[in-house]
PDB file of C-alpha atoms in Angstrom:
ATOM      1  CA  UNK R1461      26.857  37.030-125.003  1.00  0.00           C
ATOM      2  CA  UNK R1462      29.744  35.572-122.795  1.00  0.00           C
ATOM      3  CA  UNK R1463      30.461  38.861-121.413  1.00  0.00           C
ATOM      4  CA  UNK R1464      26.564  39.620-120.652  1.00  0.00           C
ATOM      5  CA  UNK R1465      26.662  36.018-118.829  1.00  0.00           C
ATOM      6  CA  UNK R1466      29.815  36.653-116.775  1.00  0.00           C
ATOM      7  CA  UNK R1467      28.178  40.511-115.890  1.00  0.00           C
ATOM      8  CA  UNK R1468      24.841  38.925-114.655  1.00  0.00           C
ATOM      9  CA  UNK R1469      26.776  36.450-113.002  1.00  0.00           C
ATOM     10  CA  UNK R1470      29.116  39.395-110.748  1.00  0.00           C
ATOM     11  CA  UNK R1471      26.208  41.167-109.830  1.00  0.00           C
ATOM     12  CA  UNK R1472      24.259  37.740-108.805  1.00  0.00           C
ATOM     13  CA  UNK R1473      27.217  37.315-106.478  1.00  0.00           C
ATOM     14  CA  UNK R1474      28.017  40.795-105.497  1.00  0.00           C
ATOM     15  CA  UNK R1475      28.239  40.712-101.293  1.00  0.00           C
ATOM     16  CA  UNK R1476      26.018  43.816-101.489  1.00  0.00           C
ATOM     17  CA  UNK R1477      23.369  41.639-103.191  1.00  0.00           C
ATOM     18  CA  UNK R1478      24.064  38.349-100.829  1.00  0.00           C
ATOM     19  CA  UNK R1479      23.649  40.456 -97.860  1.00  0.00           C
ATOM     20  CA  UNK R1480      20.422  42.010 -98.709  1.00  0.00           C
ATOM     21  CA  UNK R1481      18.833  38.403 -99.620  1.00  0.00           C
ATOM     22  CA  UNK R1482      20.033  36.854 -96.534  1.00  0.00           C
ATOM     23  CA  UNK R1483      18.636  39.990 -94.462  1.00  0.00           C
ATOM     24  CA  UNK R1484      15.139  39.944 -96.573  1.00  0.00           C
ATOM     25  CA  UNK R1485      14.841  36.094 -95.869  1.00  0.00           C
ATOM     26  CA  UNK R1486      15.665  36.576 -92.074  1.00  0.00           C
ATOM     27  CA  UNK R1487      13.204  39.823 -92.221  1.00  0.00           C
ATOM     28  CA  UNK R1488      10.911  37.701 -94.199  1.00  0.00           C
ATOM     29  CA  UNK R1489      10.286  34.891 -91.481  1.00  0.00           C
ATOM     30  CA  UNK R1490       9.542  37.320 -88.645  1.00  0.00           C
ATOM     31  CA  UNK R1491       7.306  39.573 -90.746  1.00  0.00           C
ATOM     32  CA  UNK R1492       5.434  36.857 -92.053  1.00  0.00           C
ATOM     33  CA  UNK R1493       5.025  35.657 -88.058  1.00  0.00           C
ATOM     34  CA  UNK R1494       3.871  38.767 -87.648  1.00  0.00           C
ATOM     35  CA  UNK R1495       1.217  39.180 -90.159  1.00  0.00           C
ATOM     36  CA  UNK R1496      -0.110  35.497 -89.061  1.00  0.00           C
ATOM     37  CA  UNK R1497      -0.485  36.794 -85.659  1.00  0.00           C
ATOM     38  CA  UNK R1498      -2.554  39.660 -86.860  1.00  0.00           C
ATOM     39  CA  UNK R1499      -4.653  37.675 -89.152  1.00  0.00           C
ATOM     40  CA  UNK R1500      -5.549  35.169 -86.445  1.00  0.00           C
ATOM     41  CA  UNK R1501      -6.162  37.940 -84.161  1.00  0.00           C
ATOM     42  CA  UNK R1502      -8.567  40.027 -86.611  1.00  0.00           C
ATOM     43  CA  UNK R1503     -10.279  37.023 -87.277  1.00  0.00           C
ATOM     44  CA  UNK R1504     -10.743  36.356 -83.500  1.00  0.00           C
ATOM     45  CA  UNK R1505     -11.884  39.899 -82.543  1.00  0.00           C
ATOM     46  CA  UNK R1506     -14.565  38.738 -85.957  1.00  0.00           C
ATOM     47  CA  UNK R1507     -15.612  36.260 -84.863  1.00  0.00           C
ATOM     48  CA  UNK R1508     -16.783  37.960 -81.443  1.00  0.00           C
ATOM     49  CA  UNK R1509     -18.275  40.694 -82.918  1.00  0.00           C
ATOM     50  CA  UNK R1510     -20.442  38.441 -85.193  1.00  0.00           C
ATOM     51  CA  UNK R1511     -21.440  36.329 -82.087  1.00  0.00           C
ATOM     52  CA  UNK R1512     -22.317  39.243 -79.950  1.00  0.00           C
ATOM     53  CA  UNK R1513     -24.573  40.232 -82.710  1.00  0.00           C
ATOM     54  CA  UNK R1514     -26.182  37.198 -82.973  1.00  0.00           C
ATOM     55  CA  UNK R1515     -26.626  37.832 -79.295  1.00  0.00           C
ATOM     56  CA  UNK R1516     -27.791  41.119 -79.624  1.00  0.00           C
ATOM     57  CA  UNK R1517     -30.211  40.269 -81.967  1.00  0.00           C
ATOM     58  CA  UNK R1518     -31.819  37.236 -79.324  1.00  0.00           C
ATOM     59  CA  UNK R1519     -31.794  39.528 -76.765  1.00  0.00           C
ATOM     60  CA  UNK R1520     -33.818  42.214 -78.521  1.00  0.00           C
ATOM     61  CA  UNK R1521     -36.419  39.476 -80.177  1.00  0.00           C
ATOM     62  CA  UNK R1522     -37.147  38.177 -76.737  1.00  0.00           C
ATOM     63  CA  UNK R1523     -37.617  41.809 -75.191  1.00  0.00           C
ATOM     64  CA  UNK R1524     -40.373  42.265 -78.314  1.00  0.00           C
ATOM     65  CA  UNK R1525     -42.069  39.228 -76.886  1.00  0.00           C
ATOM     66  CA  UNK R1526     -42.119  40.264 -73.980  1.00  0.00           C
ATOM     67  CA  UNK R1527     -43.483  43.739 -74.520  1.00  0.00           C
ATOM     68  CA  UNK R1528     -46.322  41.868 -76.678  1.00  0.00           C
ATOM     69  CA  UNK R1529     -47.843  40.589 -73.632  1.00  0.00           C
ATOM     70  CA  UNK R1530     -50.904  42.071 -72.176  1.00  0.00           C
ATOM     71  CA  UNK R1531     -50.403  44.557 -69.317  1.00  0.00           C
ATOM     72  CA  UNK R1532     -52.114  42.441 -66.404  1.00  0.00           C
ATOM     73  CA  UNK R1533     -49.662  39.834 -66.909  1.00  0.00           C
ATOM     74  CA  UNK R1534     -46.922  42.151 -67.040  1.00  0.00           C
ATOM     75  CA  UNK R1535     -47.978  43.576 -64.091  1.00  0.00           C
ATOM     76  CA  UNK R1536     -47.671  40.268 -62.727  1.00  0.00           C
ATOM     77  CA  UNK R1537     -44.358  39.511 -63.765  1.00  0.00           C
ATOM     78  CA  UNK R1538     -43.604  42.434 -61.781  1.00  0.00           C
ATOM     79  CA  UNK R1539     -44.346  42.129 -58.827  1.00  0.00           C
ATOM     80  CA  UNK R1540     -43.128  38.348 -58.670  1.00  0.00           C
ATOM     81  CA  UNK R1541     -40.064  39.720 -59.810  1.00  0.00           C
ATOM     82  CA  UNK R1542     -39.790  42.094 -57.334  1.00  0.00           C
ATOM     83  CA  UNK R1543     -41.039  40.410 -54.328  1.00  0.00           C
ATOM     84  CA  UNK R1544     -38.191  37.074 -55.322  1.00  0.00           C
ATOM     85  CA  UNK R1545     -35.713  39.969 -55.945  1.00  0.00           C
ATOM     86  CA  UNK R1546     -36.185  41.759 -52.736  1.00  0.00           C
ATOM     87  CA  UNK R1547     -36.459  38.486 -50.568  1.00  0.00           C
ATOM     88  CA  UNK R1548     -33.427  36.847 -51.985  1.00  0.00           C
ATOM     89  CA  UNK R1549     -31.376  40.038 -51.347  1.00  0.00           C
ATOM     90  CA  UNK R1550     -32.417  40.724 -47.932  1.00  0.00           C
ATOM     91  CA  UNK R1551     -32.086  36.763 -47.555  1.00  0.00           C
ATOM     92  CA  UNK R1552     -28.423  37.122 -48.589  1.00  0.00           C
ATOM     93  CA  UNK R1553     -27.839  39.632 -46.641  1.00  0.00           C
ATOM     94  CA  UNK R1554     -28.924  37.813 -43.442  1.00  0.00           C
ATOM     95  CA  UNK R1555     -27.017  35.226 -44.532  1.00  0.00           C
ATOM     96  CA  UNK R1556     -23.670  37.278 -44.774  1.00  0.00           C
ATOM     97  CA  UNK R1557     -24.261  38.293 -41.244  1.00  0.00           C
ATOM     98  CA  UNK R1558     -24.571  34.823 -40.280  1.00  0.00           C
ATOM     99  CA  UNK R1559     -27.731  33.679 -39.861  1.00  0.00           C
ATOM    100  CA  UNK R1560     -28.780  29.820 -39.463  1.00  0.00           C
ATOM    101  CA  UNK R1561     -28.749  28.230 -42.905  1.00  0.00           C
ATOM    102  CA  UNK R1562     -31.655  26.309 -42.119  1.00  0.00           C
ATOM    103  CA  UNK R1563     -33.711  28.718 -41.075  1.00  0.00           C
ATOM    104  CA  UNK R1564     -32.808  31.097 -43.925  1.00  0.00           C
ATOM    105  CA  UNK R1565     -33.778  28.295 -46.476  1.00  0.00           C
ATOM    106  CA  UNK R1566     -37.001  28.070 -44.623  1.00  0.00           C
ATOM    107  CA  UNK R1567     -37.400  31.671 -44.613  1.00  0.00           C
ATOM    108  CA  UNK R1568     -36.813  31.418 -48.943  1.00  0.00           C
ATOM    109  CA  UNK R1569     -39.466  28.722 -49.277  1.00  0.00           C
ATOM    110  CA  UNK R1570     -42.152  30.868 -47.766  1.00  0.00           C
ATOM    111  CA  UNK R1571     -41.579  33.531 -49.431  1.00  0.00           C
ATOM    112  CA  UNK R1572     -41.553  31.907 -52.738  1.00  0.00           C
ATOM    113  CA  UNK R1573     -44.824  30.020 -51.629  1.00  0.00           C
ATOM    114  CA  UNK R1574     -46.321  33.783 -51.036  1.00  0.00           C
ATOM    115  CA  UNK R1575     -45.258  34.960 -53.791  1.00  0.00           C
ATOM    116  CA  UNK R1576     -47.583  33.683 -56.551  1.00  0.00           C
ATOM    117  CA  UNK R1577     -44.807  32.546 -58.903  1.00  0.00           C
ATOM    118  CA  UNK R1578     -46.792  29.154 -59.736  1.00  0.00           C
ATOM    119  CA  UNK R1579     -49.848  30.920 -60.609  1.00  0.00           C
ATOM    120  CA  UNK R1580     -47.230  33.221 -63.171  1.00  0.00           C
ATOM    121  CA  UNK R1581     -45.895  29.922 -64.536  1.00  0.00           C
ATOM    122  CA  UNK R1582     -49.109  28.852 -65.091  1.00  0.00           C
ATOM    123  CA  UNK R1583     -50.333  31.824 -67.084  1.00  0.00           C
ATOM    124  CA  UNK R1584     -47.260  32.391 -68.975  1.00  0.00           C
ATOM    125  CA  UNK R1585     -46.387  28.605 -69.326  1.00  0.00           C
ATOM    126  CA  UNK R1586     -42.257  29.181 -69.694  1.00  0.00           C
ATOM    127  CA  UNK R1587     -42.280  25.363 -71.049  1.00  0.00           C
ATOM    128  CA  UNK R1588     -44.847  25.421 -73.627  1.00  0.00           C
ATOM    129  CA  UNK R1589     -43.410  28.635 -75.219  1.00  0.00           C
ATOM    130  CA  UNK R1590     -39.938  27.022 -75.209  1.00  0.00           C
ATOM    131  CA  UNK R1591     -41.056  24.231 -77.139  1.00  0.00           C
ATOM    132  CA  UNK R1592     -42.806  26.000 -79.499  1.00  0.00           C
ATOM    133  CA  UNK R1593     -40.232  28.022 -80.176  1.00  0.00           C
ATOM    134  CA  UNK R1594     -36.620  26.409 -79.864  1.00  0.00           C
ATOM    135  CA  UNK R1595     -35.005  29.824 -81.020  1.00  0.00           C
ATOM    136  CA  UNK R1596     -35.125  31.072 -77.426  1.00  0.00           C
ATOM    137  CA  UNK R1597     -33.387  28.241 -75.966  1.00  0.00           C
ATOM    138  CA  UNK R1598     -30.227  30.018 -76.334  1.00  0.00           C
ATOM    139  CA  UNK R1599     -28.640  29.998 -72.739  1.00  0.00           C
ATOM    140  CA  UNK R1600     -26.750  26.868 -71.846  1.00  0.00           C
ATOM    141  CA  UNK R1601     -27.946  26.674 -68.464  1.00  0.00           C
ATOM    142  CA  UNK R1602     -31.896  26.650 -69.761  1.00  0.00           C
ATOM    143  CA  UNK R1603     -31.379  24.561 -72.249  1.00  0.00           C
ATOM    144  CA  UNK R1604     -29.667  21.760 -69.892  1.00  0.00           C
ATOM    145  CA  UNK R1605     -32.204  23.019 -67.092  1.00  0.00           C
ATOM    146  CA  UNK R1606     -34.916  22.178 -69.910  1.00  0.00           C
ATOM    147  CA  UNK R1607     -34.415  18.819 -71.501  1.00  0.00           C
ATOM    148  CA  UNK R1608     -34.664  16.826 -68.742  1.00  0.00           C
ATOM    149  CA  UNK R1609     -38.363  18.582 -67.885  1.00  0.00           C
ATOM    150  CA  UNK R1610     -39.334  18.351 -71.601  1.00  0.00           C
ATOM    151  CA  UNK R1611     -38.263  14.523 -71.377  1.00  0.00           C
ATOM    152  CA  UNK R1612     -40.371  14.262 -68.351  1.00  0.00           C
ATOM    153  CA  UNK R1613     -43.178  15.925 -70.077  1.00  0.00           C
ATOM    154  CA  UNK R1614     -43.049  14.226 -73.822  1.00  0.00           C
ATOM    155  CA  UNK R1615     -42.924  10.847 -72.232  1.00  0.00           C
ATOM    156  CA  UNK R1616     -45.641  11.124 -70.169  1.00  0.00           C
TER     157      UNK R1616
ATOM    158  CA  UNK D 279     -52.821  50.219 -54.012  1.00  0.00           C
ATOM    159  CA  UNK D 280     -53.857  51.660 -50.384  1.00  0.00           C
ATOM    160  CA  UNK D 281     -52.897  48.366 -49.362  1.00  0.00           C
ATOM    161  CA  UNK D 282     -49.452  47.554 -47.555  1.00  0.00           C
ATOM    162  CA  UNK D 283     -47.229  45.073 -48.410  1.00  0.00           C
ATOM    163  CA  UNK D 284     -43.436  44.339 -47.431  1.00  0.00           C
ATOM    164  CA  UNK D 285     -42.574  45.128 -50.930  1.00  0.00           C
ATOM    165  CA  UNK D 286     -42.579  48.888 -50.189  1.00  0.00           C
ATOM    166  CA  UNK D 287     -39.898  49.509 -48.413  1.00  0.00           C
ATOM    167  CA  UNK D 288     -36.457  47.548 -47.603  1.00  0.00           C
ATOM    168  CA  UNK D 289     -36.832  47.627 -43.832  1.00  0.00           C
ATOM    169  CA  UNK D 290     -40.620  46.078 -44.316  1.00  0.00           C
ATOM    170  CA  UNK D 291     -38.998  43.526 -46.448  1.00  0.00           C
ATOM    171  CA  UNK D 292     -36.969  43.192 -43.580  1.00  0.00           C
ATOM    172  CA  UNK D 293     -39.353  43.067 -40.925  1.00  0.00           C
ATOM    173  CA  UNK D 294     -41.393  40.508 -42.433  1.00  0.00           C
ATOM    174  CA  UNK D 295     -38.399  38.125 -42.822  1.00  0.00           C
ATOM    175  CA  UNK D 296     -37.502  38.366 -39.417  1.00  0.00           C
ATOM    176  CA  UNK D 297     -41.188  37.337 -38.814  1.00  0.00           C
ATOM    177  CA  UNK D 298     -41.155  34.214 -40.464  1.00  0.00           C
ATOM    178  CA  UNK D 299     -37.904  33.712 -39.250  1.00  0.00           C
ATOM    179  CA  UNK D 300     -39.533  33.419 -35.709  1.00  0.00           C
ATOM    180  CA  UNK D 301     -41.989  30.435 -37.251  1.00  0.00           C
ATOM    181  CA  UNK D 302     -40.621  27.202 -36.415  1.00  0.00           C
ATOM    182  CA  UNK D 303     -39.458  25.838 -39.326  1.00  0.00           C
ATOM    183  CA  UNK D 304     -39.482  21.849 -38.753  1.00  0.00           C
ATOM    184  CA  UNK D 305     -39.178  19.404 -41.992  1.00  0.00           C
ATOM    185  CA  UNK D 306     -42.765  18.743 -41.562  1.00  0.00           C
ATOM    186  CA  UNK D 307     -43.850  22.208 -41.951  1.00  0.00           C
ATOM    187  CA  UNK D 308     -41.360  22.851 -44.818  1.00  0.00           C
ATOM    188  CA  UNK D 309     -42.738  19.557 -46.447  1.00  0.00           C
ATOM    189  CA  UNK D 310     -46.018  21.057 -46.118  1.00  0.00           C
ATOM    190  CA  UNK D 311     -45.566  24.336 -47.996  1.00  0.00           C
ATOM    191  CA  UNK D 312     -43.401  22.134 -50.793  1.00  0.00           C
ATOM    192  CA  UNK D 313     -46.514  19.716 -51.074  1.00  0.00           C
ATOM    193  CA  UNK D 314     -49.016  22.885 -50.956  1.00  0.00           C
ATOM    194  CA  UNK D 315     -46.317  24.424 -54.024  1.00  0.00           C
ATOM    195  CA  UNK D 316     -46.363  20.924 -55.944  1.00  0.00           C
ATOM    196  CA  UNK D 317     -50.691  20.219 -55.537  1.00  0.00           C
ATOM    197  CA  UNK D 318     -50.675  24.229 -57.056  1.00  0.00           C
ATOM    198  CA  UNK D 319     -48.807  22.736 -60.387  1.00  0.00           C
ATOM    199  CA  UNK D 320     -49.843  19.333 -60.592  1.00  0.00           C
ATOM    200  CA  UNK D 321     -47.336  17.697 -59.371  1.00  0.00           C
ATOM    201  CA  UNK D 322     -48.042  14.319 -56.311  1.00  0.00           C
ATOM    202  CA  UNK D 323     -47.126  15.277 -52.912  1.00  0.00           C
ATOM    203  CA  UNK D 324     -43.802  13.922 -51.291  1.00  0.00           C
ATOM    204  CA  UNK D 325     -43.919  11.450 -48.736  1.00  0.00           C
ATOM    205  CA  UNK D 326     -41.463  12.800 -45.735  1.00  0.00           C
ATOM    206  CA  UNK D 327     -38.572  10.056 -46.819  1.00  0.00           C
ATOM    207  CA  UNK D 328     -38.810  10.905 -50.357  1.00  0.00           C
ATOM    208  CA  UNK D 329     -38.278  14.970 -49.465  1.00  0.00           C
ATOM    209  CA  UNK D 330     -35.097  13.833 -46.843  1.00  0.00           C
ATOM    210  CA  UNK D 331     -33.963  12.207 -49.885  1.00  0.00           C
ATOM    211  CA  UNK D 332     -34.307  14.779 -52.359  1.00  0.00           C
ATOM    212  CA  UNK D 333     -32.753  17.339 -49.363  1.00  0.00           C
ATOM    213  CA  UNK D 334     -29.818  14.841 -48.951  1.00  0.00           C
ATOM    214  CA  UNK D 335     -28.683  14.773 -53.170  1.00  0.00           C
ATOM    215  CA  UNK D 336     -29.306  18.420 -53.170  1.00  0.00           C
ATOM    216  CA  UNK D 337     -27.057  18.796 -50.282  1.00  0.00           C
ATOM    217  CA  UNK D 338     -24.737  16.439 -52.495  1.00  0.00           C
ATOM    218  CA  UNK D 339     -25.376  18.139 -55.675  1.00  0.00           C
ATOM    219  CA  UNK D 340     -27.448  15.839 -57.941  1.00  0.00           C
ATOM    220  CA  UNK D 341     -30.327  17.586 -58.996  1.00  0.00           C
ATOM    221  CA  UNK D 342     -33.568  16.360 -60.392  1.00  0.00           C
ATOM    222  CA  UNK D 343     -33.480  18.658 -63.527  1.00  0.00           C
ATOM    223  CA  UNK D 344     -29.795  17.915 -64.113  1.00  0.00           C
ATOM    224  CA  UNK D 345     -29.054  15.408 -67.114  1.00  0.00           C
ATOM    225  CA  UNK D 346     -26.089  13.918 -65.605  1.00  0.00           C
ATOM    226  CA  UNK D 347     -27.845  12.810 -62.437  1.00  0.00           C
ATOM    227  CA  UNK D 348     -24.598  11.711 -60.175  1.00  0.00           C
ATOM    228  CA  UNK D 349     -22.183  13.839 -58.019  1.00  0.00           C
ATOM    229  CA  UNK D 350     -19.437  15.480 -59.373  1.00  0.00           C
ATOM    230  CA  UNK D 351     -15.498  14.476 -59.617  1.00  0.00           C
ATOM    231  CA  UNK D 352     -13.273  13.995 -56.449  1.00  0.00           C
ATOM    232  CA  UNK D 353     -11.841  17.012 -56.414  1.00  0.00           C
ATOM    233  CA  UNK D 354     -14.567  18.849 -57.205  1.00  0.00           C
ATOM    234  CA  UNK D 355     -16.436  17.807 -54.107  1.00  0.00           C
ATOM    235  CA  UNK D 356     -13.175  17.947 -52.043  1.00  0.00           C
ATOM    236  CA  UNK D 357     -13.249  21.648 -53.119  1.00  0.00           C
ATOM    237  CA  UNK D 358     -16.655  22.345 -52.474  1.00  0.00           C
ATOM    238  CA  UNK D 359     -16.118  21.176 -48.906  1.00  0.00           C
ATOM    239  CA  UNK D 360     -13.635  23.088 -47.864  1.00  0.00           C
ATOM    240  CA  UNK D 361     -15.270  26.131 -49.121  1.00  0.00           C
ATOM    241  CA  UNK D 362     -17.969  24.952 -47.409  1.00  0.00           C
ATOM    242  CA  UNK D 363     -16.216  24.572 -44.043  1.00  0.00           C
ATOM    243  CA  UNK D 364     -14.472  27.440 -44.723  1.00  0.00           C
ATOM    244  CA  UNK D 365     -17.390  29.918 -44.828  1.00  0.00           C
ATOM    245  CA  UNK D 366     -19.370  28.224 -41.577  1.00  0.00           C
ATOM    246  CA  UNK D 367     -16.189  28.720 -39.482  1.00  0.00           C
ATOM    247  CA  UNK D 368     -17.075  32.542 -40.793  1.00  0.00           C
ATOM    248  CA  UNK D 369     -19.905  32.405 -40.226  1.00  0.00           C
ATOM    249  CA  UNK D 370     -19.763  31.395 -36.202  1.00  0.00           C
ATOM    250  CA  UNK D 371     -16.606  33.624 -36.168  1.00  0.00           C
ATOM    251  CA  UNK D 372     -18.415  36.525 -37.067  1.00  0.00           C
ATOM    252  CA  UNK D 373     -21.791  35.689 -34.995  1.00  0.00           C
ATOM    253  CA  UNK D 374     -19.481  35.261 -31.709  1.00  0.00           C
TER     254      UNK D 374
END
């Protein structure tokens, strides 16, 4: 029994043995740094991949709305788009080459009177459809852009 | 369809911005169009002091459909002004 103790106790203290537990705890720290910085970064790279579903998914309801409206209207949307796109481009570009502020603001407000964007808003009524359904609020800048005008329009 | 417009080709688009660029574009005659634009939705017209004053916090940027409805941090403006200095020295730099 004595003998058995005094054996478990040499090889307990054998500087073969001491040197691989001090190398395994040393090892130990830095590997388990290691696998903490993987973990954080798998759950990071996750979390993105669930969110740009989520996004994915918006994006794709909204284009079914959109194809579910009747052709004249997207016919409409069309043009408006185009003429605003055109005219703000060609705007910009005047702009670049240095043309009067003033006059190029001027020349924006005209065009967005010809173009018939208020009739558009009228017919597709952006606001209404927003606050019917508050699942397409999902851009920051719309949402923001929005509460104030559905304030305006509630408390009225 | 047999009709025109200056959506058909770039240099129509263009053309027809140079034309109104040759209007004379006065505050009165922009306040005109904005009260036309505002009658179309429903909105009342703008008196010529109210529009100045909407011009001048637009210049400063408070906007109407902004929640926070003040001007942004010191710095922020300081930056914004510099840029904007910046880009009109460009601007007559590169028209002379």
């Amino acid at each position: 029994m004595m003998s058995a103790v005094k054996t478990l106790t040499n090889w307990y203290e054998l500087p073969w043995w001491v040197g691989l537990k001090e190398v395994l705890v040393l090892f130990g720290f830095v590997l388990g740094m290691i696998s903490g910085l993987i973990g954080v970064v798998t759950y990071r790279r996750n979390t993105a991949i669930r969110a740009q579903d989520v996004r994915a998914n918006q994006i794709r309801r909204t284009y079914e709305v959109m194809v579910s409206y009747p052709s004249a209207i997207r016919g409409k949307v069309l043009i408006v788009t185009q003429q605003l796109e055109q005219g703000l481009s060609v705007i910009d570009e005047l702009r670049q080459q240095g043309e009067d502020v003033g006059q190029l603001n001027g020349a924006l407000l005209r065009i967005v009177m010809e173009s018939d964007l208020i009739e558009l808003l009228h017919v597709l009524d952006p606001y209404g459809f927003l606050l019917g359904n508050q699942d397409y609020l999902f851009t920051n800048e719309v949402l923001n852009t929005f509460a104030s005008e559905v304030r305006r329009v509630l408390l009225n | 369809m047999t009709q025109t417009s200056w959506l058909d080709s770039r240099e129509a688009t263009v053309a027809h911005i140079h034309e109104l660029l040759k209007q004379p574009m006065t505050d009165a005659s922009n306040l005109e169009i904005v009260n036309q634009m505002r009658a179309q939705s429903g909105d009342r017209p703008l008196t010529m002091t109210e529009y100045l004053d909407v011009l001048e916090k637009s210049k400063r940027g408070i906007h109407s459909y902004d929640e926070v409805p003040q001007t942004k941090p010191f710095f922020q403006r300081l930056r914004q002004a510099l840029k904007n200095s910046r880009n009109a020295f460009k601007a007559t730099m590169r028209k002379s």
